[in-house]
């Protein structure tokens, strides 16, 4: 059983893109920098979503800010529209472990102990999230016994047309997987603006079952007061 985690911890309202007054510039959501990643734009008034990727998130949303101000949209026009953004992490199916060593690692603002899997990211996959005896429980237990670095694969390159990970000897487009997740599994209803990558089903061809976990941060601007997550399992050969 392999795993892909989408960690959309950063959030913000997009009403900041509009000029707050004559001669005053708009601003990107707080904390949005030049890093690459995936993003989800949520429009609460129309119940619509758009999922994308960018090699430079600030550049991508700077372009949207120019359009907002060229059309003279106000902050009130953009109330209830916001974004969640972050990155994807992928893990191969854990192999029988050698005796684990306590390895500590810090990246993307996440600190975790690779032996005990403590930390916000790793806590999504603690055995306690799953029922004992299930394949998901077995996976989480196996991942705890391995170091996360042993199982983790190279990160996607978000500047590419198709940002992919190579997991269990299979190439997976993480943008398409996230789009299909929101279309088929998130259970939020509404519409999806994405066309090309939303039409064809994502098929798990890794040879193993796949856990897909999506976590998101709180976003007061959109009425999401707390963070949350959704976890699904796609059987080998299964489609989403």
mmCIF file with all atom_site columns, N, CA and C in Angstrom, residues 57-86:
data_model
loop_
_atom_site.group_PDB
_atom_site.id
_atom_site.type_symbol
_atom_site.label_atom_id
_atom_site.label_alt_id
_atom_site.label_comp_id
_atom_site.label_asym_id
_atom_site.label_entity_id
_atom_site.label_seq_id
_atom_site.pdbx_PDB_ins_code
_atom_site.Cartn_x
_atom_site.Cartn_y
_atom_site.Cartn_z
_atom_site.occupancy
_atom_site.B_iso_or_equiv
_atom_site.pdbx_formal_charge
_atom_site.auth_seq_id
_atom_site.auth_comp_id
_atom_site.auth_asym_id
_atom_site.auth_atom_id
_atom_site.pdbx_PDB_model_num
ATOM 1  N N  . UNK A 1 57 ? 4.015   30.344 -6.905  1.00 0.00 ? 57 UNK A N  1
ATOM 2  C CA . UNK A 1 57 ? 2.644   30.721 -6.544  1.00 0.00 ? 57 UNK A CA 1
ATOM 3  C C  . UNK A 1 57 ? 2.432   32.223 -6.558  1.00 0.00 ? 57 UNK A C  1
ATOM 4  N N  . UNK A 1 58 ? 3.420   32.990 -6.111  1.00 0.00 ? 58 UNK A N  1
ATOM 5  C CA . UNK A 1 58 ? 3.275   34.445 -6.100  1.00 0.00 ? 58 UNK A CA 1
ATOM 6  C C  . UNK A 1 58 ? 3.092   34.976 -7.515  1.00 0.00 ? 58 UNK A C  1
ATOM 7  N N  . UNK A 1 59 ? 3.876   34.473 -8.456  1.00 0.00 ? 59 UNK A N  1
ATOM 8  C CA . UNK A 1 59 ? 3.727   34.903 -9.844  1.00 0.00 ? 59 UNK A CA 1
ATOM 9  C C  . UNK A 1 59 ? 2.346   34.561 -10.385 1.00 0.00 ? 59 UNK A C  1
ATOM 10 N N  . UNK A 1 60 ? 1.881   33.352 -10.073 1.00 0.00 ? 60 UNK A N  1
ATOM 11 C CA . UNK A 1 60 ? 0.573   32.934 -10.584 1.00 0.00 ? 60 UNK A CA 1
ATOM 12 C C  . UNK A 1 60 ? -0.531  33.847 -10.055 1.00 0.00 ? 60 UNK A C  1
ATOM 13 N N  . UNK A 1 61 ? -0.514  34.161 -8.792  1.00 0.00 ? 61 UNK A N  1
ATOM 14 C CA . UNK A 1 61 ? -1.579  34.982 -8.223  1.00 0.00 ? 61 UNK A CA 1
ATOM 15 C C  . UNK A 1 61 ? -1.362  36.472 -8.473  1.00 0.00 ? 61 UNK A C  1
ATOM 16 N N  . UNK A 1 62 ? -0.125  36.887 -8.750  1.00 0.00 ? 62 UNK A N  1
ATOM 17 C CA . UNK A 1 62 ? 0.096   38.262 -9.212  1.00 0.00 ? 62 UNK A CA 1
ATOM 18 C C  . UNK A 1 62 ? -0.671  38.515 -10.497 1.00 0.00 ? 62 UNK A C  1
ATOM 19 N N  . UNK A 1 63 ? -0.652  37.534 -11.406 1.00 0.00 ? 63 UNK A N  1
ATOM 20 C CA . UNK A 1 63 ? -1.401  37.674 -12.649 1.00 0.00 ? 63 UNK A CA 1
ATOM 21 C C  . UNK A 1 63 ? -2.884  37.810 -12.406 1.00 0.00 ? 63 UNK A C  1
ATOM 22 N N  . UNK A 1 64 ? -3.394  37.056 -11.456 1.00 0.00 ? 64 UNK A N  1
ATOM 23 C CA . UNK A 1 64 ? -4.823  37.179 -11.126 1.00 0.00 ? 64 UNK A CA 1
ATOM 24 C C  . UNK A 1 64 ? -5.110  38.543 -10.496 1.00 0.00 ? 64 UNK A C  1
ATOM 25 N N  . UNK A 1 65 ? -4.168  39.057 -9.716  1.00 0.00 ? 65 UNK A N  1
ATOM 26 C CA . UNK A 1 65 ? -4.354  40.367 -9.092  1.00 0.00 ? 65 UNK A CA 1
ATOM 27 C C  . UNK A 1 65 ? -4.430  41.462 -10.154 1.00 0.00 ? 65 UNK A C  1
ATOM 28 N N  . UNK A 1 66 ? -3.603  41.372 -11.206 1.00 0.00 ? 66 UNK A N  1
ATOM 29 C CA . UNK A 1 66 ? -3.661  42.350 -12.302 1.00 0.00 ? 66 UNK A CA 1
ATOM 30 C C  . UNK A 1 66 ? -5.029  42.314 -12.976 1.00 0.00 ? 66 UNK A C  1
ATOM 31 N N  . UNK A 1 67 ? -5.544  41.104 -13.216 1.00 0.00 ? 67 UNK A N  1
ATOM 32 C CA . UNK A 1 67 ? -6.859  40.991 -13.855 1.00 0.00 ? 67 UNK A CA 1
ATOM 33 C C  . UNK A 1 67 ? -7.951  41.586 -12.977 1.00 0.00 ? 67 UNK A C  1
ATOM 34 N N  . UNK A 1 68 ? -7.902  41.296 -11.680 1.00 0.00 ? 68 UNK A N  1
ATOM 35 C CA . UNK A 1 68 ? -8.893  41.842 -10.746 1.00 0.00 ? 68 UNK A CA 1
ATOM 36 C C  . UNK A 1 68 ? -8.939  43.357 -10.832 1.00 0.00 ? 68 UNK A C  1
ATOM 37 N N  . UNK A 1 69 ? -7.778  43.985 -10.851 1.00 0.00 ? 69 UNK A N  1
ATOM 38 C CA . UNK A 1 69 ? -7.737  45.445 -10.830 1.00 0.00 ? 69 UNK A CA 1
ATOM 39 C C  . UNK A 1 69 ? -7.985  46.056 -12.194 1.00 0.00 ? 69 UNK A C  1
ATOM 40 N N  . UNK A 1 70 ? -7.640  45.334 -13.271 1.00 0.00 ? 70 UNK A N  1
ATOM 41 C CA . UNK A 1 70 ? -7.981  45.811 -14.613 1.00 0.00 ? 70 UNK A CA 1
ATOM 42 C C  . UNK A 1 70 ? -9.496  45.861 -14.803 1.00 0.00 ? 70 UNK A C  1
ATOM 43 N N  . UNK A 1 71 ? -10.207 44.931 -14.203 1.00 0.00 ? 71 UNK A N  1
ATOM 44 C CA . UNK A 1 71 ? -11.665 44.899 -14.324 1.00 0.00 ? 71 UNK A CA 1
ATOM 45 C C  . UNK A 1 71 ? -12.351 45.742 -13.250 1.00 0.00 ? 71 UNK A C  1
ATOM 46 N N  . UNK A 1 72 ? -11.570 46.356 -12.384 1.00 0.00 ? 72 UNK A N  1
ATOM 47 C CA . UNK A 1 72 ? -12.149 47.246 -11.385 1.00 0.00 ? 72 UNK A CA 1
ATOM 48 C C  . UNK A 1 72 ? -12.950 46.543 -10.318 1.00 0.00 ? 72 UNK A C  1
ATOM 49 N N  . UNK A 1 73 ? -12.618 45.287 -10.033 1.00 0.00 ? 73 UNK A N  1
ATOM 50 C CA . UNK A 1 73 ? -13.341 44.556 -8.997  1.00 0.00 ? 73 UNK A CA 1
ATOM 51 C C  . UNK A 1 73 ? -12.922 45.061 -7.618  1.00 0.00 ? 73 UNK A C  1
ATOM 52 N N  . UNK A 1 74 ? -13.871 45.110 -6.712  1.00 0.00 ? 74 UNK A N  1
ATOM 53 C CA . UNK A 1 74 ? -13.608 45.616 -5.371  1.00 0.00 ? 74 UNK A CA 1
ATOM 54 C C  . UNK A 1 74 ? -13.425 44.454 -4.397  1.00 0.00 ? 74 UNK A C  1
ATOM 55 N N  . UNK A 1 75 ? -13.006 44.807 -3.193  1.00 0.00 ? 75 UNK A N  1
ATOM 56 C CA . UNK A 1 75 ? -12.884 43.769 -2.167  1.00 0.00 ? 75 UNK A CA 1
ATOM 57 C C  . UNK A 1 75 ? -14.229 43.115 -1.892  1.00 0.00 ? 75 UNK A C  1
ATOM 58 N N  . UNK A 1 76 ? -15.297 43.888 -1.971  1.00 0.00 ? 76 UNK A N  1
ATOM 59 C CA . UNK A 1 76 ? -16.628 43.313 -1.745  1.00 0.00 ? 76 UNK A CA 1
ATOM 60 C C  . UNK A 1 76 ? -16.990 42.304 -2.823  1.00 0.00 ? 76 UNK A C  1
ATOM 61 N N  . UNK A 1 77 ? -16.544 42.553 -4.073  1.00 0.00 ? 77 UNK A N  1
ATOM 62 C CA . UNK A 1 77 ? -16.806 41.607 -5.156  1.00 0.00 ? 77 UNK A CA 1
ATOM 63 C C  . UNK A 1 77 ? -16.145 40.256 -4.898  1.00 0.00 ? 77 UNK A C  1
ATOM 64 N N  . UNK A 1 78 ? -15.063 40.276 -4.131  1.00 0.00 ? 78 UNK A N  1
ATOM 65 C CA . UNK A 1 78 ? -14.282 39.054 -3.926  1.00 0.00 ? 78 UNK A CA 1
ATOM 66 C C  . UNK A 1 78 ? -14.503 38.422 -2.554  1.00 0.00 ? 78 UNK A C  1
ATOM 67 N N  . UNK A 1 79 ? -15.457 38.945 -1.800  1.00 0.00 ? 79 UNK A N  1
ATOM 68 C CA . UNK A 1 79 ? -15.758 38.341 -0.503  1.00 0.00 ? 79 UNK A CA 1
ATOM 69 C C  . UNK A 1 79 ? -16.217 36.897 -0.707  1.00 0.00 ? 79 UNK A C  1
ATOM 70 N N  . UNK A 1 80 ? -15.754 36.013 0.133   1.00 0.00 ? 80 UNK A N  1
ATOM 71 C CA . UNK A 1 80 ? -16.167 34.620 0.030   1.00 0.00 ? 80 UNK A CA 1
ATOM 72 C C  . UNK A 1 80 ? -15.376 33.822 -0.986  1.00 0.00 ? 80 UNK A C  1
ATOM 73 N N  . UNK A 1 81 ? -14.324 34.405 -1.540  1.00 0.00 ? 81 UNK A N  1
ATOM 74 C CA . UNK A 1 81 ? -13.433 33.687 -2.465  1.00 0.00 ? 81 UNK A CA 1
ATOM 75 C C  . UNK A 1 81 ? -12.064 33.592 -1.803  1.00 0.00 ? 81 UNK A C  1
ATOM 76 N N  . UNK A 1 82 ? -11.530 32.410 -1.739  1.00 0.00 ? 82 UNK A N  1
ATOM 77 C CA . UNK A 1 82 ? -10.249 32.233 -1.072  1.00 0.00 ? 82 UNK A CA 1
ATOM 78 C C  . UNK A 1 82 ? -9.478  31.080 -1.667  1.00 0.00 ? 82 UNK A C  1
ATOM 79 N N  . UNK A 1 83 ? -8.300  30.841 -1.128  1.00 0.00 ? 83 UNK A N  1
ATOM 80 C CA . UNK A 1 83 ? -7.434  29.795 -1.660  1.00 0.00 ? 83 UNK A CA 1
ATOM 81 C C  . UNK A 1 83 ? -6.803  28.987 -0.538  1.00 0.00 ? 83 UNK A C  1
ATOM 82 N N  . UNK A 1 84 ? -6.575  27.733 -0.831  1.00 0.00 ? 84 UNK A N  1
ATOM 83 C CA . UNK A 1 84 ? -5.783  26.826 -0.003  1.00 0.00 ? 84 UNK A CA 1
ATOM 84 C C  . UNK A 1 84 ? -4.589  26.401 -0.851  1.00 0.00 ? 84 UNK A C  1
ATOM 85 N N  . UNK A 1 85 ? -3.401  26.403 -0.294  1.00 0.00 ? 85 UNK A N  1
ATOM 86 C CA . UNK A 1 85 ? -2.256  25.995 -1.099  1.00 0.00 ? 85 UNK A CA 1
ATOM 87 C C  . UNK A 1 85 ? -1.241  25.232 -0.258  1.00 0.00 ? 85 UNK A C  1
ATOM 88 N N  . UNK A 1 86 ? -0.440  24.423 -0.967  1.00 0.00 ? 86 UNK A N  1
ATOM 89 C CA . UNK A 1 86 ? 0.566   23.613 -0.286  1.00 0.00 ? 86 UNK A CA 1
ATOM 90 C C  . UNK A 1 86 ? 1.241   22.680 -1.271  1.00 0.00 ? 86 UNK A C  1
#
